[in-house]
mmCIF file of C-alpha atoms in Angstrom:
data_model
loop_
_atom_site.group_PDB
_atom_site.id
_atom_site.type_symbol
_atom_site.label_atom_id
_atom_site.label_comp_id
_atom_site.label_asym_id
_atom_site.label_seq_id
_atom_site.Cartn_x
_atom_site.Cartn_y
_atom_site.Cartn_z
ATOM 1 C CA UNK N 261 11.792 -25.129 -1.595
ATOM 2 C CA UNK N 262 8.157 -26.698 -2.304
ATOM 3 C CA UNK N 263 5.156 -23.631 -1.270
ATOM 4 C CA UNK N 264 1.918 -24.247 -1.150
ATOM 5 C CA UNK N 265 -1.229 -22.011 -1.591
ATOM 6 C CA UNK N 266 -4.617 -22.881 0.015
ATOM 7 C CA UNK N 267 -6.550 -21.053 -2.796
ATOM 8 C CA UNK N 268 -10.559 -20.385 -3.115
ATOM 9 C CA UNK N 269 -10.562 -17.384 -5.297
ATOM 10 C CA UNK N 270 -11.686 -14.360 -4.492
ATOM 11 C CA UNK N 271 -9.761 -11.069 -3.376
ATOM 12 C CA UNK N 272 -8.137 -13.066 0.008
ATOM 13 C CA UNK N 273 -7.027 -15.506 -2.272
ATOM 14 C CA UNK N 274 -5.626 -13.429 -5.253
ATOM 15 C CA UNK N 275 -3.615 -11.813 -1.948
ATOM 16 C CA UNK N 276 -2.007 -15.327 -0.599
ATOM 17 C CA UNK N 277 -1.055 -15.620 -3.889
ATOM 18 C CA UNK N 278 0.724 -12.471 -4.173
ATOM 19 C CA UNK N 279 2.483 -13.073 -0.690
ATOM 20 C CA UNK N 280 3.524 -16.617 -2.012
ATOM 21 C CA UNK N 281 4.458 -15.211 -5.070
ATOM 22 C CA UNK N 282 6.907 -12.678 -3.574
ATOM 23 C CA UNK N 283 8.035 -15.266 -0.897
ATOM 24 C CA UNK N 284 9.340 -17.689 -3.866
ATOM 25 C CA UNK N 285 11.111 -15.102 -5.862
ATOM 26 C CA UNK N 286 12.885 -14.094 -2.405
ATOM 27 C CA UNK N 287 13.396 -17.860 -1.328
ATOM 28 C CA UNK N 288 13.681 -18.707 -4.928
ATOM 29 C CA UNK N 289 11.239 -21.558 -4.734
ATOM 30 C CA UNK N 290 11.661 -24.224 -7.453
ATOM 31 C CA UNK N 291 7.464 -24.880 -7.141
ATOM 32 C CA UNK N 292 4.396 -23.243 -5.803
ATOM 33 C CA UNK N 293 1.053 -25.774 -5.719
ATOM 34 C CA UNK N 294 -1.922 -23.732 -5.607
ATOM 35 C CA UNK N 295 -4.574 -26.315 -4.146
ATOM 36 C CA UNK N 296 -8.624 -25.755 -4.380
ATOM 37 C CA UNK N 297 -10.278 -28.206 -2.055
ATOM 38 C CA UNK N 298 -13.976 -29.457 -3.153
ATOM 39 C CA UNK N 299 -16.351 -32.207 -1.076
ATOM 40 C CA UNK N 300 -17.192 -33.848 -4.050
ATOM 41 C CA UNK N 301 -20.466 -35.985 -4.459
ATOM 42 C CA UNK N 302 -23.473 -34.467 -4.822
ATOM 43 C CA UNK N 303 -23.337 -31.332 -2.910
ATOM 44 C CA UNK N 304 -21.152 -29.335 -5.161
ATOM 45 C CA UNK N 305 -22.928 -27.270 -8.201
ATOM 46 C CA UNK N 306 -21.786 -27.428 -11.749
ATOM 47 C CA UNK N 307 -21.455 -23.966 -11.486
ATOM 48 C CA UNK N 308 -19.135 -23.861 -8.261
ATOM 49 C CA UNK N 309 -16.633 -26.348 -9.844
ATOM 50 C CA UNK N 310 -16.623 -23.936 -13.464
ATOM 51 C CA UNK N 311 -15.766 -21.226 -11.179
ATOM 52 C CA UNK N 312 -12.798 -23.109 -9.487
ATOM 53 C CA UNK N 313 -11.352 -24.185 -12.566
ATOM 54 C CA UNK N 314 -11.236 -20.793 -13.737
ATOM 55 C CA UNK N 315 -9.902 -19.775 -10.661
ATOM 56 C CA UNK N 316 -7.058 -22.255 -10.788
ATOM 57 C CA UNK N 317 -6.372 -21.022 -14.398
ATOM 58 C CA UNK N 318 -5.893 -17.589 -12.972
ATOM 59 C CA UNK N 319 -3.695 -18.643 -10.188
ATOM 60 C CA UNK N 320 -1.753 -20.826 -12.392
ATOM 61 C CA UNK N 321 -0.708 -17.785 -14.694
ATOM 62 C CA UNK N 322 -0.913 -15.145 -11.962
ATOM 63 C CA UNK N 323 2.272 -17.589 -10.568
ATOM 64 C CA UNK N 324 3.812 -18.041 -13.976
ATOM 65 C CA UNK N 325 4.030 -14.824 -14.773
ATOM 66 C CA UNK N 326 6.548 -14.334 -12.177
ATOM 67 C CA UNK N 327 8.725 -17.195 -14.020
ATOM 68 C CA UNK N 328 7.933 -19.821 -10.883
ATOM 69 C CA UNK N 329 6.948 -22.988 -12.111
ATOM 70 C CA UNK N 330 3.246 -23.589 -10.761
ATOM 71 C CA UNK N 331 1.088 -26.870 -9.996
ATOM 72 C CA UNK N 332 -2.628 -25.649 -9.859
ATOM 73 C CA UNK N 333 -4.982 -28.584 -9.239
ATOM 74 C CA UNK N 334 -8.334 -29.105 -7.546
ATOM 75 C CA UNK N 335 -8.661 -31.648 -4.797
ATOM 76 C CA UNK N 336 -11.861 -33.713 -4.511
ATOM 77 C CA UNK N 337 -11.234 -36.394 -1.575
ATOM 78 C CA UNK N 338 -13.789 -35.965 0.707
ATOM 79 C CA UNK N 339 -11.904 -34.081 3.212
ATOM 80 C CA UNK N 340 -12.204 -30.493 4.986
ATOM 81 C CA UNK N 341 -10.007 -27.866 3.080
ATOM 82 C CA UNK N 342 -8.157 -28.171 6.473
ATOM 83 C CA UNK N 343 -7.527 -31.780 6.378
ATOM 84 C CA UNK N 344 -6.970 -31.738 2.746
ATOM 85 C CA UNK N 345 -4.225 -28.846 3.056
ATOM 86 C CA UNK N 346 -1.840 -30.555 5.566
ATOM 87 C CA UNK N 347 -2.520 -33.967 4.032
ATOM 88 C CA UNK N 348 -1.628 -32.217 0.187
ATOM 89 C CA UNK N 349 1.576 -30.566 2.828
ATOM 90 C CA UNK N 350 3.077 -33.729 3.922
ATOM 91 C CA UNK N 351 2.034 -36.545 0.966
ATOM 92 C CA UNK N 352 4.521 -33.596 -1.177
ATOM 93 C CA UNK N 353 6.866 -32.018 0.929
ATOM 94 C CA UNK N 354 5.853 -28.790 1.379
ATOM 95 C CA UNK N 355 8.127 -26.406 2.981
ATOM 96 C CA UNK N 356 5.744 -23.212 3.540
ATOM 97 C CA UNK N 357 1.841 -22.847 3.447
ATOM 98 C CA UNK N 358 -0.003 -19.862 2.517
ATOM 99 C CA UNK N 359 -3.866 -18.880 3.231
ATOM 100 C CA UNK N 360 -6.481 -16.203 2.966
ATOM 101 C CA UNK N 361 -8.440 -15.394 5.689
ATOM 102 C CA UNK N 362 -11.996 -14.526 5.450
ATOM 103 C CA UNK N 363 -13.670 -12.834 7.477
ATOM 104 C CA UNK N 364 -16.490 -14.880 9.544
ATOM 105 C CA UNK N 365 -18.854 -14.289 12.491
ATOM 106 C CA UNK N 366 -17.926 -15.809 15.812
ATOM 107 C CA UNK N 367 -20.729 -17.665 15.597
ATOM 108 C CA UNK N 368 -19.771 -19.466 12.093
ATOM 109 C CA UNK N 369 -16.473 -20.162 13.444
ATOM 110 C CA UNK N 370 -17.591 -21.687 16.608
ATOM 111 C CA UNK N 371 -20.063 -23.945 14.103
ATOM 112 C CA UNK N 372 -17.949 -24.539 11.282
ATOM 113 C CA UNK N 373 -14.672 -24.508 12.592
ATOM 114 C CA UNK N 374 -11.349 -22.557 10.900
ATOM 115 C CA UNK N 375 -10.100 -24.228 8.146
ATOM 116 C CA UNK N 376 -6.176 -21.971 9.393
ATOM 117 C CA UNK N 377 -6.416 -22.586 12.582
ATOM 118 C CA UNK N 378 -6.349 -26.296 11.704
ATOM 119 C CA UNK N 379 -3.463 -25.795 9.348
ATOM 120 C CA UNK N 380 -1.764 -24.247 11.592
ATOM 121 C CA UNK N 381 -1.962 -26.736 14.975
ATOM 122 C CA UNK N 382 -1.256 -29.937 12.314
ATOM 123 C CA UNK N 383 0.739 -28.893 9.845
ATOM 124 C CA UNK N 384 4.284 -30.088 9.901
ATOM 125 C CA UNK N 385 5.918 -26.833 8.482
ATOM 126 C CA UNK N 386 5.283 -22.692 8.339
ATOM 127 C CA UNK N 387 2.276 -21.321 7.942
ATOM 128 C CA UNK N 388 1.466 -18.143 6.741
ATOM 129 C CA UNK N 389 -2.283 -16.260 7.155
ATOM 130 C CA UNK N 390 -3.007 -13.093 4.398
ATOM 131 C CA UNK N 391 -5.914 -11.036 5.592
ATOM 132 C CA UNK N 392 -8.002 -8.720 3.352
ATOM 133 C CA UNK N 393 -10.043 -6.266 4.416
ATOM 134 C CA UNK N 394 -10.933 -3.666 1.836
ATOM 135 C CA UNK N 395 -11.027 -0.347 3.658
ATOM 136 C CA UNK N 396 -7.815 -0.500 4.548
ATOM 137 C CA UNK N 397 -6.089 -0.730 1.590
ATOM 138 C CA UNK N 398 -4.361 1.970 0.026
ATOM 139 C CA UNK N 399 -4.837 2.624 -3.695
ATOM 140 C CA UNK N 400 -1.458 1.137 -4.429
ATOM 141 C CA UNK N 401 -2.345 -2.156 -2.870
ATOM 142 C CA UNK N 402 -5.947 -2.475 -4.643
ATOM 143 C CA UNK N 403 -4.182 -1.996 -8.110
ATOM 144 C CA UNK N 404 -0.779 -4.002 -7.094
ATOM 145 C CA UNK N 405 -0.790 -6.829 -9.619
ATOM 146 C CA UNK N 406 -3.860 -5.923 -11.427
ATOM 147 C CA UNK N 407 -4.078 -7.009 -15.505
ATOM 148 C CA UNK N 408 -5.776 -3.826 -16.873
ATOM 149 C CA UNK N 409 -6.556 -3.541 -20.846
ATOM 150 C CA UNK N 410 -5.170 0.425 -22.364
ATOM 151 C CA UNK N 411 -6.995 0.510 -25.406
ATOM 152 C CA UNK N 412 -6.450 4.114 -26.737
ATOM 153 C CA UNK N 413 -4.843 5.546 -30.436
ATOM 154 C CA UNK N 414 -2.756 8.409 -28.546
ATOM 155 C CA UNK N 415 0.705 6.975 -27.778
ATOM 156 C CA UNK N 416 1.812 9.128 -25.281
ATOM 157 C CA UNK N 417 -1.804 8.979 -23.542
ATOM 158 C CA UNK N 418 -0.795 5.233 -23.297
ATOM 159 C CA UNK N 419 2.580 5.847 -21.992
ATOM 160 C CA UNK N 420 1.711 8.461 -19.419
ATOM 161 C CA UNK N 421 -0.961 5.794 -18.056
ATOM 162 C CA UNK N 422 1.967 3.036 -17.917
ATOM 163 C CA UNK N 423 4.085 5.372 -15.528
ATOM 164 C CA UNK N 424 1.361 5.905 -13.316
ATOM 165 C CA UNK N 425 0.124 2.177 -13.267
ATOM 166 C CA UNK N 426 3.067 0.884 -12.554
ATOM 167 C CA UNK N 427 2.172 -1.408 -9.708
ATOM 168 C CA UNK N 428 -0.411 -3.402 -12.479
ATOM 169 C CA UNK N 429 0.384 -5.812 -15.356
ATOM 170 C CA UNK N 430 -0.781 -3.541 -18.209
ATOM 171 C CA UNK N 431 -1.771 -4.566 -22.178
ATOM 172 C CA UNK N 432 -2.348 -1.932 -24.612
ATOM 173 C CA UNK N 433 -4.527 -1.799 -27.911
ATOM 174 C CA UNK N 434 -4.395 0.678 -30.501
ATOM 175 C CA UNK N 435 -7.702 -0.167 -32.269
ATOM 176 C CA UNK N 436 -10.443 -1.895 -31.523
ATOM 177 C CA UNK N 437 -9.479 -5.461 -33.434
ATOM 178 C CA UNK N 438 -6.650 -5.724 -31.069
ATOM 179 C CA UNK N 439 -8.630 -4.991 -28.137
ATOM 180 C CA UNK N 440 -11.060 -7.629 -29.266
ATOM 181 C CA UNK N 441 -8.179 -10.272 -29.929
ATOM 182 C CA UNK N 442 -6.904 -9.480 -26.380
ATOM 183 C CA UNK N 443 -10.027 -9.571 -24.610
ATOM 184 C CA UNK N 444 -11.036 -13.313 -26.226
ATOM 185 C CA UNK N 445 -7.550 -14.573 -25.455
ATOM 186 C CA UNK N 446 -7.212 -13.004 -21.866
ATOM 187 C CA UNK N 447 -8.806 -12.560 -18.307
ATOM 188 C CA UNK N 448 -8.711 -8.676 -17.036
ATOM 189 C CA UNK N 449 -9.337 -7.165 -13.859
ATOM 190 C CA UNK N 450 -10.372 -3.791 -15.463
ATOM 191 C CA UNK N 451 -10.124 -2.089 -18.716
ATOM 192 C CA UNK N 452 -9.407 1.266 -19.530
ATOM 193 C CA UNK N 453 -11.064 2.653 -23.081
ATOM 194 C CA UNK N 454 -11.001 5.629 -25.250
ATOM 195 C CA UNK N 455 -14.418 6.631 -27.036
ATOM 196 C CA UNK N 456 -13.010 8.205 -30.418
ATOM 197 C CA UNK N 457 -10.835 6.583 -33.063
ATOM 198 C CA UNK N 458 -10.776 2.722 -31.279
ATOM 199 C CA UNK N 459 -14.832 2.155 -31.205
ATOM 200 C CA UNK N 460 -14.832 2.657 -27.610
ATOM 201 C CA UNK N 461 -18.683 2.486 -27.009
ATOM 202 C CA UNK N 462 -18.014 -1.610 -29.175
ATOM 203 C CA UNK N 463 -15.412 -2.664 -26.632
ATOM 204 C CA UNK N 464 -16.985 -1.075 -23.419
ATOM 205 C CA UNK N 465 -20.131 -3.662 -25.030
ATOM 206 C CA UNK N 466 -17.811 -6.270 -24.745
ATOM 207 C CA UNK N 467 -16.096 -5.368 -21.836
ATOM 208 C CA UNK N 468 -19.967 -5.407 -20.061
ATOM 209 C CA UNK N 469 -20.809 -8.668 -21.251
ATOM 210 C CA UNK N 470 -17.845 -10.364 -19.493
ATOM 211 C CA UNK N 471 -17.942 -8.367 -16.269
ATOM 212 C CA UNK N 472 -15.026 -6.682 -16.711
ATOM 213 C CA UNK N 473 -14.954 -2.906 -14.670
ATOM 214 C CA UNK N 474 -14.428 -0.336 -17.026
ATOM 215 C CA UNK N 475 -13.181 3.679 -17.027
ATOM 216 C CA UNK N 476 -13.884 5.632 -20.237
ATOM 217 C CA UNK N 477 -11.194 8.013 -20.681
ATOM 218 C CA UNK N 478 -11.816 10.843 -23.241
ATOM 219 C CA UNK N 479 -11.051 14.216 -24.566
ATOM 220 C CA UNK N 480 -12.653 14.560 -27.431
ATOM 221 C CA UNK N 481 -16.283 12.628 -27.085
ATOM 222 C CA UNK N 482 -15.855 14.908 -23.585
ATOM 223 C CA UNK N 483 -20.264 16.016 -24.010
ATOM 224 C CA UNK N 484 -22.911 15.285 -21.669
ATOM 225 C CA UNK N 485 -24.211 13.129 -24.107
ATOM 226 C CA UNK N 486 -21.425 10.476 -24.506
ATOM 227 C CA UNK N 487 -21.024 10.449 -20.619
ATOM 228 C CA UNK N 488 -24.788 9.367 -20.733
ATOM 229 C CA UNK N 489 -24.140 6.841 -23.345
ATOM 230 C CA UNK N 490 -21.130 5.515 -20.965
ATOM 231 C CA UNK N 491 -23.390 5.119 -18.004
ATOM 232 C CA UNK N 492 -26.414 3.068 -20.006
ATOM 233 C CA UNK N 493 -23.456 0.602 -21.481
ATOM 234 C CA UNK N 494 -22.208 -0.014 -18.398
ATOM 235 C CA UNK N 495 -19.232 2.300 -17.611
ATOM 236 C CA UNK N 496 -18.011 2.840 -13.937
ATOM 237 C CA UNK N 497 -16.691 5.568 -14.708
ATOM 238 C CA UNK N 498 -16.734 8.537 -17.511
ATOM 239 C CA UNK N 499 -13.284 10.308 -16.325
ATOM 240 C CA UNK N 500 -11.559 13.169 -18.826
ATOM 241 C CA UNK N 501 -8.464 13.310 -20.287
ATOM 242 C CA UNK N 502 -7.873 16.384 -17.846
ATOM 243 C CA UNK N 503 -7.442 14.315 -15.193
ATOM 244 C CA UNK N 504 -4.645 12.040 -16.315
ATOM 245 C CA UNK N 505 -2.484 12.198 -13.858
ATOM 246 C CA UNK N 506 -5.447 10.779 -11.197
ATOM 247 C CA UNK N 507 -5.899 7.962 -13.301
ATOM 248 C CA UNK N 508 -4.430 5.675 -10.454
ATOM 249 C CA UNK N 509 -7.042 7.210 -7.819
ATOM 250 C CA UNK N 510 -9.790 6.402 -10.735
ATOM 251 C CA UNK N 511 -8.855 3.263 -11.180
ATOM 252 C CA UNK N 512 -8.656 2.503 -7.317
ATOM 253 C CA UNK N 513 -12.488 3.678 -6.915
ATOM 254 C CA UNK N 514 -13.797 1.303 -9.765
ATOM 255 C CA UNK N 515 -12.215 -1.842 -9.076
ATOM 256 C CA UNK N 516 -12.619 -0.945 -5.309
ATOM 257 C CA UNK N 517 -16.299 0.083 -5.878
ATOM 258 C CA UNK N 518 -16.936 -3.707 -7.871
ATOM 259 C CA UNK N 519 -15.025 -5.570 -5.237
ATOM 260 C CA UNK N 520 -17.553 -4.333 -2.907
ATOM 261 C CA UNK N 521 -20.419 -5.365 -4.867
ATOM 262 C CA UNK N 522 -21.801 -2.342 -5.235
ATOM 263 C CA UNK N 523 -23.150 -2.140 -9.148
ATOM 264 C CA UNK N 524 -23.077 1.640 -9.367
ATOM 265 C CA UNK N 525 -20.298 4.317 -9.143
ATOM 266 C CA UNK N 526 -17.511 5.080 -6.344
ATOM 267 C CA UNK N 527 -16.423 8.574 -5.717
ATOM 268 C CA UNK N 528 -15.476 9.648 -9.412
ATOM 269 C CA UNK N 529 -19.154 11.436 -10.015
ATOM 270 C CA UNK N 530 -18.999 13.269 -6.967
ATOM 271 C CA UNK N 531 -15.327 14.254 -7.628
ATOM 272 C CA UNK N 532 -15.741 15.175 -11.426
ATOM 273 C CA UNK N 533 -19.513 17.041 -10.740
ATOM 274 C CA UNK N 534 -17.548 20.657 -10.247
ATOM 275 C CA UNK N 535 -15.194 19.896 -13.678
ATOM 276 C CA UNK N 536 -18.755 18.645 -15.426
ATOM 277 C CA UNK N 537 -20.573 21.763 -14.606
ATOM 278 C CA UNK N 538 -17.952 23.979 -15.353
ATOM 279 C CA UNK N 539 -16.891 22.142 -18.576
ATOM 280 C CA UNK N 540 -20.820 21.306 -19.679
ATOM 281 C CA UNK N 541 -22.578 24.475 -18.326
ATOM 282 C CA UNK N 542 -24.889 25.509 -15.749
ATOM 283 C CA UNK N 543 -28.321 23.314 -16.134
ATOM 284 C CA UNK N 544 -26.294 20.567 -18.416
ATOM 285 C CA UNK N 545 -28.501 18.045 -16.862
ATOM 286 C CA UNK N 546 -31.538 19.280 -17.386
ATOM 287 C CA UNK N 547 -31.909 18.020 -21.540
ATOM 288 C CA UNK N 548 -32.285 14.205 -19.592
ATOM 289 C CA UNK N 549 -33.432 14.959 -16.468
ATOM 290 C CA UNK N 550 -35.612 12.109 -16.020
ATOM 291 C CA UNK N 551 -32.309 9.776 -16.487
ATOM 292 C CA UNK N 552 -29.934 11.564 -13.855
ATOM 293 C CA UNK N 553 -32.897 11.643 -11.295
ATOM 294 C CA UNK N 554 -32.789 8.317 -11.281
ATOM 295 C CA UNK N 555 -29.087 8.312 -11.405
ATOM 296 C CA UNK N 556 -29.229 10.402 -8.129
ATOM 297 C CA UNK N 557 -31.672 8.324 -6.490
ATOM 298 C CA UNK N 558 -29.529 5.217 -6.982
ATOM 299 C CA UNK N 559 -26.427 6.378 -6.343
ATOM 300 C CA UNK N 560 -26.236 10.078 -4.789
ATOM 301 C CA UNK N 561 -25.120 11.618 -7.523
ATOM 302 C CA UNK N 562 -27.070 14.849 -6.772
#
């Protein structure tokens, strides 16, 4: 069996991937093409075709890792992604198709036309549609299949988080030159980072720098200082050890929070605020209160 994978990137497609994914290690599928259709000529941007070769390296692995053997390529013919999809389907024998659906106004389908519903009306074999829509997923589906980075120095921290994150593809770092080795040779979909012992404020630089969401999980740099120091780096969220065994729910809120496009904080602030005043003190705000005013006019953190 031959699948194929109409794939733009993108949460919608990382989820037809995932479907195809599961549907060849059911069918046991001896290839999955992952296809990225481009115009060509002199409408596309540099930057757009960087961003679908990453994408195709992503999908490429994200297949692999499974143990399927994967074709990732990017089509440039001059065809719609419709026309290039069933004409990829047929020149190769494909036995299944998978897509993402977006969503799009009626009036942008009416003008542009749906690049499924033309798979599905010429396509010579099965066609399967994923939707995403991001408020209804549960916190197990926005983690399912997630690569997160552990970097913390307390074994049994690390294990505890592996139980609970489960549903992700997890690597672990016990120091910061491991976590630095990792992040150069890897692609992450969030990172979670200790403060003391693994330079935790060096990797959460690094972590900023290549967009990468990131939950600072500590004990013992637990001050109102440190969580200020989090939030200026770049954290999405300053969570205590305390709360452990809520790391999935964490976890959820960033990556569900970034996915959104929103550049501040989900619901861990508003969550944590009774544990920070009863850990920090009444008025533990008021040494920088010029910064959290401005952290409660941006993002309601009052």
């Amino acid at each position: 069996m031959k699948i194929l994978v109409g794939y733009n990137g993108g949460e919608v497609g990382r989820k037809a991937l995932s479907a195809a994914r599961d549907y060849a290690k059911l069918h046991q599928a001896s290839l999955v093409y992952v296809l990225t259709s481009m115009e060509g000529g002199a409408s596309e941007k540099q930057a757009d075709i960087i961003k679908a070769q990453e994408g195709l390296t992503f999908a490429r692995s994200f297949i692999e890792d499974a143990g399927i053997t994967c074709d990732a390529q990017e089509s440039v013919r001059g065809l719609s992604p419709g026309e290039d999809l069933v004409m990829f389907a047929q020149e190769n024998d494909v036995d299944h198709i998978f897509l993402g659906l977006k969503k799009k106004s009626r009036a942008q389908k009416l003008i542009l036309g749906s690049t499924s519903r033309h798979v599905i009306l010429k396509a010579s074999c099965p066609v399967t549609t994923v939707k995403f829509d991001l408020e209804t997923l549960s916190d197990h589906e926005i983690l399912k299949d997630r690569r997160i980075l552990i970097v913390d120095d307390e074994p049994d921290i690390v294990e505890t988080i592996e139980e609970i994150l489960d549903m992700c593809t997890l690597d672990t770092a016990g120091d910061f030159d491991t976590a630095k080795n990792l992040l150069d040779e890897k692609t992450y979909d969030a990172a979670v980072l200790d403060i003391m012992g693994v330079q935790g404020y060096d990797i959460l630089d690094i972590t900023t720098r290549k967009e990468i969401p990131s939950l600072m999980l500590t004990a013992h740099a637990l001050t109102p200082d440190n969580l200020k120091v989090s939030l200026e780096k770049g954290a999405d969220a300053y969570v205590p050890k305390d709360e452990l065994a809520n790391i999935d729910e964490h976890m959820a809120d960033v990556i569900k929070t970034r996915i959104a496009g929103k550049t501040g904080y989900g619901a861990w602030f508003s969550n944590l605020r009774p544990f920070f005043d009863k850990t920090f003190g009444q008025g533990w705000r008021d040494k920088d209160r010029s910064f959290w005013n401005s952290f409660d006019d941006k993002y309601g953190g009052g």
